[in-house]
mmCIF file of C-alpha atoms and ligand atoms in Angstrom:
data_model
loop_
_atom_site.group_PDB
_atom_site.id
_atom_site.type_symbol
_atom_site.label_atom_id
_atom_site.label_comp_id
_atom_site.label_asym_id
_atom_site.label_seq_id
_atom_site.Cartn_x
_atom_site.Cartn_y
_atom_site.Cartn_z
ATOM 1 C CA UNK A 26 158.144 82.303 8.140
ATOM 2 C CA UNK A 27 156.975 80.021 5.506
ATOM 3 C CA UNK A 28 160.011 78.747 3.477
ATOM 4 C CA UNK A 29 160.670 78.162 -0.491
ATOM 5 C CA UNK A 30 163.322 75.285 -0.625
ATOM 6 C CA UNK A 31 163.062 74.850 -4.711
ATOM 7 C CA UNK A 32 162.053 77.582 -6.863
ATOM 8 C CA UNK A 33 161.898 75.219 -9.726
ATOM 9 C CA UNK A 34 159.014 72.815 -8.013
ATOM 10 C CA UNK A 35 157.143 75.496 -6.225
ATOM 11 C CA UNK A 36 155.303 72.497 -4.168
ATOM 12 C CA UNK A 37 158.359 71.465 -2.253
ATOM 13 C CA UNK A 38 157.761 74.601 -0.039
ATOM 14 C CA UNK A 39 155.682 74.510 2.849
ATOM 15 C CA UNK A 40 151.841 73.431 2.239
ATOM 16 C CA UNK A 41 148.846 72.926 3.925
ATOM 17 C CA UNK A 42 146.908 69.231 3.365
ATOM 18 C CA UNK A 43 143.034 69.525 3.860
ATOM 19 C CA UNK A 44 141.925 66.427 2.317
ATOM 20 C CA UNK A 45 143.533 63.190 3.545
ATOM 21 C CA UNK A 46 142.196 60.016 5.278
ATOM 22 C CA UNK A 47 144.338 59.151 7.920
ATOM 23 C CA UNK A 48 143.188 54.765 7.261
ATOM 24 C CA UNK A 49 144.888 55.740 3.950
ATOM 25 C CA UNK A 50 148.225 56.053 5.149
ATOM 26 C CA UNK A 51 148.252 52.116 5.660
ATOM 27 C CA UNK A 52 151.323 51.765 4.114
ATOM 28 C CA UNK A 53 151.961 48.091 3.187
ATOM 29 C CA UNK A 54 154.436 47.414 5.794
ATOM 30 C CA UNK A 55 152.062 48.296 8.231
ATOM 31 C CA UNK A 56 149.196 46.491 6.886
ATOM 32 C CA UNK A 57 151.564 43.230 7.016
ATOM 33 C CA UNK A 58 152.412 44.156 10.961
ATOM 34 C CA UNK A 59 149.275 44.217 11.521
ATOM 35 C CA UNK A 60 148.021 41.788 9.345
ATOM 36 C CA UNK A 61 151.059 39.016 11.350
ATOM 37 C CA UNK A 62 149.917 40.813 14.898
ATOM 38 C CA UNK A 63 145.792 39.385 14.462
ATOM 39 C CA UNK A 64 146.254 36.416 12.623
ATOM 40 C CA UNK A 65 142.700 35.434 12.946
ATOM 41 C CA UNK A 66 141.164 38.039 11.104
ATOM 42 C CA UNK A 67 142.106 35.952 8.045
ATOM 43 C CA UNK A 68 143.384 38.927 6.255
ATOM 44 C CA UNK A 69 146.068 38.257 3.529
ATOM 45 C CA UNK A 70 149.454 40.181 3.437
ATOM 46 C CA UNK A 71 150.087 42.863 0.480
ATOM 47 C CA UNK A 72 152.993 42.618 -1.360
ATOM 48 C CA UNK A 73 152.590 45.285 -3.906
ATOM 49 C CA UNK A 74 151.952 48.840 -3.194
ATOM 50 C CA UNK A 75 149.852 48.924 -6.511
ATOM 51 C CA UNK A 76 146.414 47.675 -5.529
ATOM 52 C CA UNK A 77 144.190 46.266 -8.604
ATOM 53 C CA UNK A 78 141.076 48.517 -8.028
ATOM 54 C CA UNK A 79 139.524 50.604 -10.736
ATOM 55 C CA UNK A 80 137.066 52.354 -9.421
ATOM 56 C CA UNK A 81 135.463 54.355 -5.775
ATOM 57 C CA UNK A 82 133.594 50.894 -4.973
ATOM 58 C CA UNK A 83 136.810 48.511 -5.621
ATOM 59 C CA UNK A 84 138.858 51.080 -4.006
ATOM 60 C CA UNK A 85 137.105 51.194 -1.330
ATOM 61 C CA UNK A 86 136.748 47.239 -0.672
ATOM 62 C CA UNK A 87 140.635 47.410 0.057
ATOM 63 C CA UNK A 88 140.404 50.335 2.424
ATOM 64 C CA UNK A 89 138.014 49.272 4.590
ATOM 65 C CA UNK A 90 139.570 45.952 4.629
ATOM 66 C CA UNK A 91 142.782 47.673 5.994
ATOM 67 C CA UNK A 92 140.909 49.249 8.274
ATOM 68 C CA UNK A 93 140.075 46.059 10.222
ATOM 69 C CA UNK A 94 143.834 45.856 10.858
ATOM 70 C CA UNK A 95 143.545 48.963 13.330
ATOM 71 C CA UNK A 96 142.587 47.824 16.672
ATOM 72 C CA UNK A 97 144.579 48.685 19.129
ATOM 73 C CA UNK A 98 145.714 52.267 20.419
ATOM 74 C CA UNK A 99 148.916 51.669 19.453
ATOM 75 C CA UNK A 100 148.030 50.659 15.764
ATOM 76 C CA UNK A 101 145.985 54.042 15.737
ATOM 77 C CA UNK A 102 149.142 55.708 17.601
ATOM 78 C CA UNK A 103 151.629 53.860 14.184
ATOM 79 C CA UNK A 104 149.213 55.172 11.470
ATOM 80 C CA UNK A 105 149.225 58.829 12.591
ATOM 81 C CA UNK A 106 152.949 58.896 13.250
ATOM 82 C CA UNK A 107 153.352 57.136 9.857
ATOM 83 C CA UNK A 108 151.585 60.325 8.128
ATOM 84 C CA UNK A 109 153.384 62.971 9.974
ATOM 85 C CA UNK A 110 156.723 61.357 9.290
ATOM 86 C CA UNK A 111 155.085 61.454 5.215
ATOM 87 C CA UNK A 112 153.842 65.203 6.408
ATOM 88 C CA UNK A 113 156.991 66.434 7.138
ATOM 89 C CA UNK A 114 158.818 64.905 4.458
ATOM 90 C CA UNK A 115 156.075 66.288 1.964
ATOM 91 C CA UNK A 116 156.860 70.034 3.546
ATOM 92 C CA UNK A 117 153.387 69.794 5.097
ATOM 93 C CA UNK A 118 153.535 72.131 8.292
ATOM 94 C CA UNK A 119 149.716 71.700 9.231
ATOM 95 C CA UNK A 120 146.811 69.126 8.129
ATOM 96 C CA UNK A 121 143.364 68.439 8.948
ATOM 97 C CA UNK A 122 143.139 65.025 9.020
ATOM 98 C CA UNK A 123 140.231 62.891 8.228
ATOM 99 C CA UNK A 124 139.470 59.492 9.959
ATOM 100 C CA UNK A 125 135.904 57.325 9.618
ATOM 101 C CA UNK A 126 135.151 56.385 12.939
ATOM 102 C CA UNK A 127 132.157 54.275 11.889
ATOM 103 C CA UNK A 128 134.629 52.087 10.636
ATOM 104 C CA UNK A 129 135.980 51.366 13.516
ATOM 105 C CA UNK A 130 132.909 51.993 16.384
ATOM 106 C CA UNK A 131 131.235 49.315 13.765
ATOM 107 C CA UNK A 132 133.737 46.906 14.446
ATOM 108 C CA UNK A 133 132.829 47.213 18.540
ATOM 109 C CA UNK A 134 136.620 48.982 18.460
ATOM 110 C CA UNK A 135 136.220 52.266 20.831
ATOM 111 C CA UNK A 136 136.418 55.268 20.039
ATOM 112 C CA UNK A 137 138.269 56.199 22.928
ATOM 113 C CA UNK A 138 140.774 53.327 22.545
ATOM 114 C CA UNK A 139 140.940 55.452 18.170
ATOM 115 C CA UNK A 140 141.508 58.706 19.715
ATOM 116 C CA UNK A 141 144.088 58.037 22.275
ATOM 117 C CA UNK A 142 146.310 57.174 19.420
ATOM 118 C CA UNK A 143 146.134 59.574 17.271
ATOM 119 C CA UNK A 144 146.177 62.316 19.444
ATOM 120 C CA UNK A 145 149.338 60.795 21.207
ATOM 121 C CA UNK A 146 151.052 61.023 18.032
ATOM 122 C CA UNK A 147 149.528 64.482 17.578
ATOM 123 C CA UNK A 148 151.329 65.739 20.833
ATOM 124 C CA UNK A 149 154.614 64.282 20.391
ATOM 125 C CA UNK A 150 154.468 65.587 16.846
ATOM 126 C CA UNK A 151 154.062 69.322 18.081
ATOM 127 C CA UNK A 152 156.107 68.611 20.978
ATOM 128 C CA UNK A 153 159.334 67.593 18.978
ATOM 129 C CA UNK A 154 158.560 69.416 15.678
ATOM 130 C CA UNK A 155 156.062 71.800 16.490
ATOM 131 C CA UNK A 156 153.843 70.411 13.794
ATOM 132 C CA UNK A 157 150.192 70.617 14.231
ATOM 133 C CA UNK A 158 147.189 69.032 12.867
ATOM 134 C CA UNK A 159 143.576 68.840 13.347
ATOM 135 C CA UNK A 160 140.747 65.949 13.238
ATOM 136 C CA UNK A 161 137.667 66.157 11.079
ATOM 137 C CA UNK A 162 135.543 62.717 11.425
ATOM 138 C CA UNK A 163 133.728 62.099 8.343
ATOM 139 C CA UNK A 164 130.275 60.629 8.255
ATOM 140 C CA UNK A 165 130.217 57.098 6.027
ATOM 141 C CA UNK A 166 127.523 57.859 3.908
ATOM 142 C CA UNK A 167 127.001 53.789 3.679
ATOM 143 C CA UNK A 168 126.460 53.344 7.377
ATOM 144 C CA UNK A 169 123.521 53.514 9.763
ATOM 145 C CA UNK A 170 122.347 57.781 10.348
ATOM 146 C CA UNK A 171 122.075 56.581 14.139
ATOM 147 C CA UNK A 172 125.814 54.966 14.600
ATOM 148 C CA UNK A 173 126.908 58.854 13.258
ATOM 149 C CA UNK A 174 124.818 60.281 15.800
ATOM 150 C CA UNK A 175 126.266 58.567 18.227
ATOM 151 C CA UNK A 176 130.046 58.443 17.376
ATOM 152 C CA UNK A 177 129.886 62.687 16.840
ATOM 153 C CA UNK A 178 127.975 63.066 20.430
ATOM 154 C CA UNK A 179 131.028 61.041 21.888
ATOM 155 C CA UNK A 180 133.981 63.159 19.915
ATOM 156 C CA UNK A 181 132.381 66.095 21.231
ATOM 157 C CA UNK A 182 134.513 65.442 24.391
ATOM 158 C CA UNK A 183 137.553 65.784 22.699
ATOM 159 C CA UNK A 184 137.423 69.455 22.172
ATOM 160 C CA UNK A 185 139.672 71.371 20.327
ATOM 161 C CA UNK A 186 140.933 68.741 18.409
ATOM 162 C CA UNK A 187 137.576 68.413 16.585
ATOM 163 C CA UNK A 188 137.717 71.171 13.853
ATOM 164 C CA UNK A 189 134.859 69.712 11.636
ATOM 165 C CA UNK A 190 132.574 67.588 10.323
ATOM 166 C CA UNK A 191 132.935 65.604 6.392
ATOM 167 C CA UNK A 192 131.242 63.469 4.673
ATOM 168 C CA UNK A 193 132.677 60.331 2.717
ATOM 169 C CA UNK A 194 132.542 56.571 1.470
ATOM 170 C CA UNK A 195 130.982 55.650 -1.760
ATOM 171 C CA UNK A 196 128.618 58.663 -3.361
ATOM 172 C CA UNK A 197 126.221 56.965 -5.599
ATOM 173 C CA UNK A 198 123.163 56.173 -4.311
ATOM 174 C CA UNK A 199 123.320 58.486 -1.184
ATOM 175 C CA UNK A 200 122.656 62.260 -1.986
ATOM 176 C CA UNK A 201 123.676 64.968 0.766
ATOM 177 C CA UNK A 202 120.170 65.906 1.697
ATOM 178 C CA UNK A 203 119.788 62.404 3.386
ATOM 179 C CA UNK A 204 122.248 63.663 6.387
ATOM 180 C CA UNK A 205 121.028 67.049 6.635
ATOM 181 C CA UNK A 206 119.800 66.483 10.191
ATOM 182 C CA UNK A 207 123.505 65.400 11.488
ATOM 183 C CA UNK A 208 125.109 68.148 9.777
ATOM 184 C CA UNK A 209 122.548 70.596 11.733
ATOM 185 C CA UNK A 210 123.894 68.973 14.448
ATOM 186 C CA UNK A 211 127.397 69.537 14.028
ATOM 187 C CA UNK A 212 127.007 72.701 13.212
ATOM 188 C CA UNK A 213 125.299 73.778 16.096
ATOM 189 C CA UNK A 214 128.433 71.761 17.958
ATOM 190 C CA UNK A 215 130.758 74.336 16.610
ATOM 191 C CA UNK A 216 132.335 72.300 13.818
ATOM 192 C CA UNK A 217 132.990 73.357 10.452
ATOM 193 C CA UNK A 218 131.503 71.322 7.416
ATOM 194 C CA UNK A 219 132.733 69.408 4.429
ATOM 195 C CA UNK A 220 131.459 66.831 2.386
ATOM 196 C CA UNK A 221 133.084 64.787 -0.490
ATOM 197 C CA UNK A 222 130.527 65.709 -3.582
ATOM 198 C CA UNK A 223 130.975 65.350 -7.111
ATOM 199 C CA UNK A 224 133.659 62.762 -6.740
ATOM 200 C CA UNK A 225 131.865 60.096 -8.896
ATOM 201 C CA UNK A 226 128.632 62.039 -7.821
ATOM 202 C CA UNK A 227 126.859 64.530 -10.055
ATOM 203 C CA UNK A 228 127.114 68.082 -10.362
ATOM 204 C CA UNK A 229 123.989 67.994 -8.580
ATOM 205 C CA UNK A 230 125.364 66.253 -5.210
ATOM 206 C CA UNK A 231 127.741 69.906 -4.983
ATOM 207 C CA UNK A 232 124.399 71.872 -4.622
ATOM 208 C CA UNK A 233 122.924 69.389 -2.105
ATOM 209 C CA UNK A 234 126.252 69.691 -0.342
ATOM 210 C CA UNK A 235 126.480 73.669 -0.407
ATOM 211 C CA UNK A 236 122.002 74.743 0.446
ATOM 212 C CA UNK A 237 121.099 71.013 2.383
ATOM 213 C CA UNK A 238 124.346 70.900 4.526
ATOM 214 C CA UNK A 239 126.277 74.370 4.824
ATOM 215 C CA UNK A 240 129.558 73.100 3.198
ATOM 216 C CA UNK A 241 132.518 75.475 3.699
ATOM 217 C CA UNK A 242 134.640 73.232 1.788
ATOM 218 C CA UNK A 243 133.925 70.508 -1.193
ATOM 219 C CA UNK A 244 136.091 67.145 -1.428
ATOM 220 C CA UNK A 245 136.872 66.412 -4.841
ATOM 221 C CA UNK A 246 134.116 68.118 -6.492
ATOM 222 C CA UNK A 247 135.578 67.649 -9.631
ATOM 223 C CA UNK A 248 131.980 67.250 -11.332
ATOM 224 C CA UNK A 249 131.065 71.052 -10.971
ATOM 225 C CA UNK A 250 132.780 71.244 -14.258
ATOM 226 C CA UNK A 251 129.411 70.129 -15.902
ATOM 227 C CA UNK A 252 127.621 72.779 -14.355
ATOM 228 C CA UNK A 253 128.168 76.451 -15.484
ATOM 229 C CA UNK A 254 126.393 77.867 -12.895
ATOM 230 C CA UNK A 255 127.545 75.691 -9.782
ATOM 231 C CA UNK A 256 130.881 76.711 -11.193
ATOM 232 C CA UNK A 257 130.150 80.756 -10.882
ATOM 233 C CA UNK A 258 128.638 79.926 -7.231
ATOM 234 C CA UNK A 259 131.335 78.598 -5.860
ATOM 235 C CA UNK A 260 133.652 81.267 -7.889
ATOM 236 C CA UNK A 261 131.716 84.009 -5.834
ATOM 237 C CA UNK A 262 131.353 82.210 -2.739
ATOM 238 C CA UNK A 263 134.856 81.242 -2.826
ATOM 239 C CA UNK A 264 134.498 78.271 -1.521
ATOM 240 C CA UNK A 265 137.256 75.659 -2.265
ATOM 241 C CA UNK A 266 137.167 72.446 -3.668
ATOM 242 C CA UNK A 267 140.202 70.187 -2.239
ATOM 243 C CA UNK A 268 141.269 67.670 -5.466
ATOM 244 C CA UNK A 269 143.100 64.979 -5.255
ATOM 245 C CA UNK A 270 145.005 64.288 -8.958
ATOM 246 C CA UNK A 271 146.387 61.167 -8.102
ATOM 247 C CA UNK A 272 142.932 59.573 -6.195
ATOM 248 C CA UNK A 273 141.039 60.862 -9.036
ATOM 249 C CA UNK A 274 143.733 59.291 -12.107
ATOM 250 C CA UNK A 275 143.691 55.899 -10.206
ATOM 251 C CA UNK A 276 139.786 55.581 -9.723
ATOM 252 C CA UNK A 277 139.233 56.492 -12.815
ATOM 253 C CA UNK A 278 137.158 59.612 -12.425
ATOM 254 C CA UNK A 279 138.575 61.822 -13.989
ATOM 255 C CA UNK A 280 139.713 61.146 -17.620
ATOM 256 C CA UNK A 281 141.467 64.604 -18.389
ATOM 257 C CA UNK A 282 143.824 66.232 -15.554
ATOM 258 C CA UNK A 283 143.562 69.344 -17.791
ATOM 259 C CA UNK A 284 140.460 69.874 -15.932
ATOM 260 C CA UNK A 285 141.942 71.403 -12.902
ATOM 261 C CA UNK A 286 142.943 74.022 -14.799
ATOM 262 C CA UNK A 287 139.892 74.662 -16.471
ATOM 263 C CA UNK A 288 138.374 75.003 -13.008
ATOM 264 C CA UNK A 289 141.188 76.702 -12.033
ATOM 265 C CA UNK A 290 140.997 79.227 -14.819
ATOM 266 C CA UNK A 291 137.406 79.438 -14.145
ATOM 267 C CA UNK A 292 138.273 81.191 -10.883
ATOM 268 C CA UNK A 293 137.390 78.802 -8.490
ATOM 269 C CA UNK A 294 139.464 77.999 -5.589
ATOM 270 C CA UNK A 295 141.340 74.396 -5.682
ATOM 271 C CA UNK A 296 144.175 72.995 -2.993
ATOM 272 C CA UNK A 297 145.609 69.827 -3.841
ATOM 273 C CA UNK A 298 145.635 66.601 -1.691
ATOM 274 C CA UNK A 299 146.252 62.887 -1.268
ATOM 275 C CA UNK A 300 143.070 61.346 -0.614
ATOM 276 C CA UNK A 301 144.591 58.069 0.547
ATOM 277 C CA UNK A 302 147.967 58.046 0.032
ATOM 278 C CA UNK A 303 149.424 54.954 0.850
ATOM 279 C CA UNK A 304 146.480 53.057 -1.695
ATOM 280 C CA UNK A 305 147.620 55.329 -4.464
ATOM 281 C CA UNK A 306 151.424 55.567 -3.489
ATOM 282 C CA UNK A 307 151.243 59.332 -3.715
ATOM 283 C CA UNK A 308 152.012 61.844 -1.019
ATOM 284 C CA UNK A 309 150.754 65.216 -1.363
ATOM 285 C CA UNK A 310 154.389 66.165 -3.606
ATOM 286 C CA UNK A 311 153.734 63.519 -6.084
ATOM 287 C CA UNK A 312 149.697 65.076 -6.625
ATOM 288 C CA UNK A 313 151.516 68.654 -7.328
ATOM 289 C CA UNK A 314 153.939 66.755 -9.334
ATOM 290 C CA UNK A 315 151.461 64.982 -11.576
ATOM 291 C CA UNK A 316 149.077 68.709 -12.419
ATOM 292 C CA UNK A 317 152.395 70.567 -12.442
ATOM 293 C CA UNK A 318 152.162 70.165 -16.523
ATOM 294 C CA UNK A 319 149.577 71.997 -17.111
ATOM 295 C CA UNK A 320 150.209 74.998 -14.544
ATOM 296 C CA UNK A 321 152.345 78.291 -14.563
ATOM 297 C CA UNK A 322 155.203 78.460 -11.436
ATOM 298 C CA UNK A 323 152.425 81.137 -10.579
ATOM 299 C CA UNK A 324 149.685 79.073 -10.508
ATOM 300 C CA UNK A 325 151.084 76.332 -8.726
ATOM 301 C CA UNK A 326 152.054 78.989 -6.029
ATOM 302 C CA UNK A 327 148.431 80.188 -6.191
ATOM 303 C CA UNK A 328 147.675 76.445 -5.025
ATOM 304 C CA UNK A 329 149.749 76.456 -1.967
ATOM 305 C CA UNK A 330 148.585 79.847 -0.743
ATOM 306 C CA UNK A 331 145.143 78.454 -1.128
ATOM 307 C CA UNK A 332 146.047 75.829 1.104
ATOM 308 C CA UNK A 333 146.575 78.308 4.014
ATOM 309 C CA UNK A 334 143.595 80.220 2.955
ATOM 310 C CA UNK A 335 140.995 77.221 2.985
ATOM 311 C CA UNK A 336 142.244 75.679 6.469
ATOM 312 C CA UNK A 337 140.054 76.186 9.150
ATOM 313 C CA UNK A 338 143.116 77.863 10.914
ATOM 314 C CA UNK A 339 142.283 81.590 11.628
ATOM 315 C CA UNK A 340 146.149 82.397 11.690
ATOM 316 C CA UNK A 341 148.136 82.149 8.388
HETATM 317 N N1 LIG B 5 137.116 57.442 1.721
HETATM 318 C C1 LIG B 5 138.428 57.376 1.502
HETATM 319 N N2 LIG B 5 138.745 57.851 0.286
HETATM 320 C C2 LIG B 5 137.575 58.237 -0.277
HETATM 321 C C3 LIG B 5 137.221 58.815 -1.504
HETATM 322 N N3 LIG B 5 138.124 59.100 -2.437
HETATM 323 N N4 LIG B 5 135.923 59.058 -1.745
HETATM 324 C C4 LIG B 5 134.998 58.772 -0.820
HETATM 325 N N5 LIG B 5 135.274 58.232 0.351
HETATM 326 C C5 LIG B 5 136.561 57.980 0.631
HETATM 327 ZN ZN1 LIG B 6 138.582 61.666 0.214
#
């Protein structure tokens, strides 16, 4: 039985999260931990949870800089527990979590050595709480075709703990089509597919997404606003676009939250997410928090029952 804990903030009931990078729960106490535990990486302690980027590419700089902290099982093991502790504080009672294993598999780290911790913090999670969470690698659109290849053909030994297949890193200058082939692939794996498109991307990138790759889902795809037509399509289709308020304030891509509701309004289906929520020190509360001007109590609710709707799950 889902539960309703404050009628007066609708979000702090319980919620599905479909859009969150799990190397974006690097809090800053972890990063230091890790960042005293390999001293030679050279890597500089944070000591501000505010991080001075302004944009995807700047953003991005600092995240994949954390990312070299994670090398060990154990580290992998600290990050996952670190969300699910943020999870269930956040009333989250099931995620599918993303995770870039090119950025670690690039860095010679196994992915064996990335999986073993995370799913060990997935089983003790649904052993002591009975929360439960999935895994959906995403593709860095930056990176070699051939290291993607190779990292999904590995994670197809982990079963049922691979739900599906995304598609992330920085947009601009690398449109959908180009990984057509490894999303054929996936899909003929048994995954599901999502892509980030439309982030910083153009309206255009959503289309590639939907006819070149078979998205189910769009990340962000906050640009479909400029298209009047993509917008019907993926009114009809009903197929949901997970935005991220606070991601999307911080990077600067999106000037006017009031768009949500436009799209919103429009019909289409949105959740809402935390992208990376350490970097923009914003579980997924605080993102319901910051649109929660400019929607109803009933439209709010709307956006947590479309979190259970757009999960892969087949039971809620
Ligand atoms: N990887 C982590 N966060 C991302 C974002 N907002 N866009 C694209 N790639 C990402
Ligand atoms: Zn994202």
């Amino acid at each position: 039985m889902r539960q309703i804990l404050t009628p007066n903030e609708p979000w702090t009931q319980d919620k599905v999260e479909l859009h969150m990078h799990l190397e974006g729960c690097l809090e800053p106490d972890l990063w230091n931990k890790f960042q005293r535990k390999y001293p030679s990486l050279g890597i500089a302690p944070v000591t501000t949870v505010t991080y001075p980027f302004t944009d995807l590419s700047s953003f991005l700089a600092w995240r994949y800089q954390g990312d070299r902290l994670l090398n060990e099982e154990e580290d992998f093991f600290d990050l996952t527990w670190r969300y699910i502790e943020r999870a269930l504080d956040n009333h989250i009672v099931y995620a599918e979590i993303f995770f870039d294993p090119q950025a670690h598999t690039a860095r010679g780290i196994s992915l064996d050595t990335v999986m073993s911790g995370i799913i060990r913090a997935l089983r003790q999670a649904e052993q002591r709480y009975g929360w439960t969470a999935r895994l959906i690698p995403n593709i860095l659109r930056d990176h070699p075709l051939n290291t993607a290849e190779e990292d999904l053909a590995h994670l197809e030994s982990y079963g049922k703990w691979i739900i599906g297949v995304g598609l992330d890193s920085r947009e601009l200058p690398y449109p959908p089509r180009l990984f057509r082939d490894l999303f054929d692939q996936a899909r003929r794996k048994g995954w599901h597919i999502v892509a980030h498109a439309g982030e910083e991307g153009p309206a255009s990138y959503i289309w590639e997404a939907l006819d070149e790759l078979g998205a189910e889902r769009i990340d962000h795809g906050i640009h479909a606003i400029d298209d009047p037509i993509l917008v019907a399509r993926l009114k009809t289709d009903r197929i949901p676009l997970t935005v991220c308020p606070w991601s999307n304030k911080r990077l600067g891509v999106m000037t006017d939250l009031r768009t949500y509701h436009q799209l919103f309004q429009e019909g289409v289906v949105l959740t809402v997410n935390s992208d990376d929520p350490a970097y923009f020190s914003a579980y997924l509360n605080a993102n319901f928090e910051l649109i929660s001007p400019y929607f109803s109590t009933e439209a709010l609710q709307q956006l947590i029952d479309n979190s259970f709707a757009a999960s892969f799950r087949t039971d809620f």
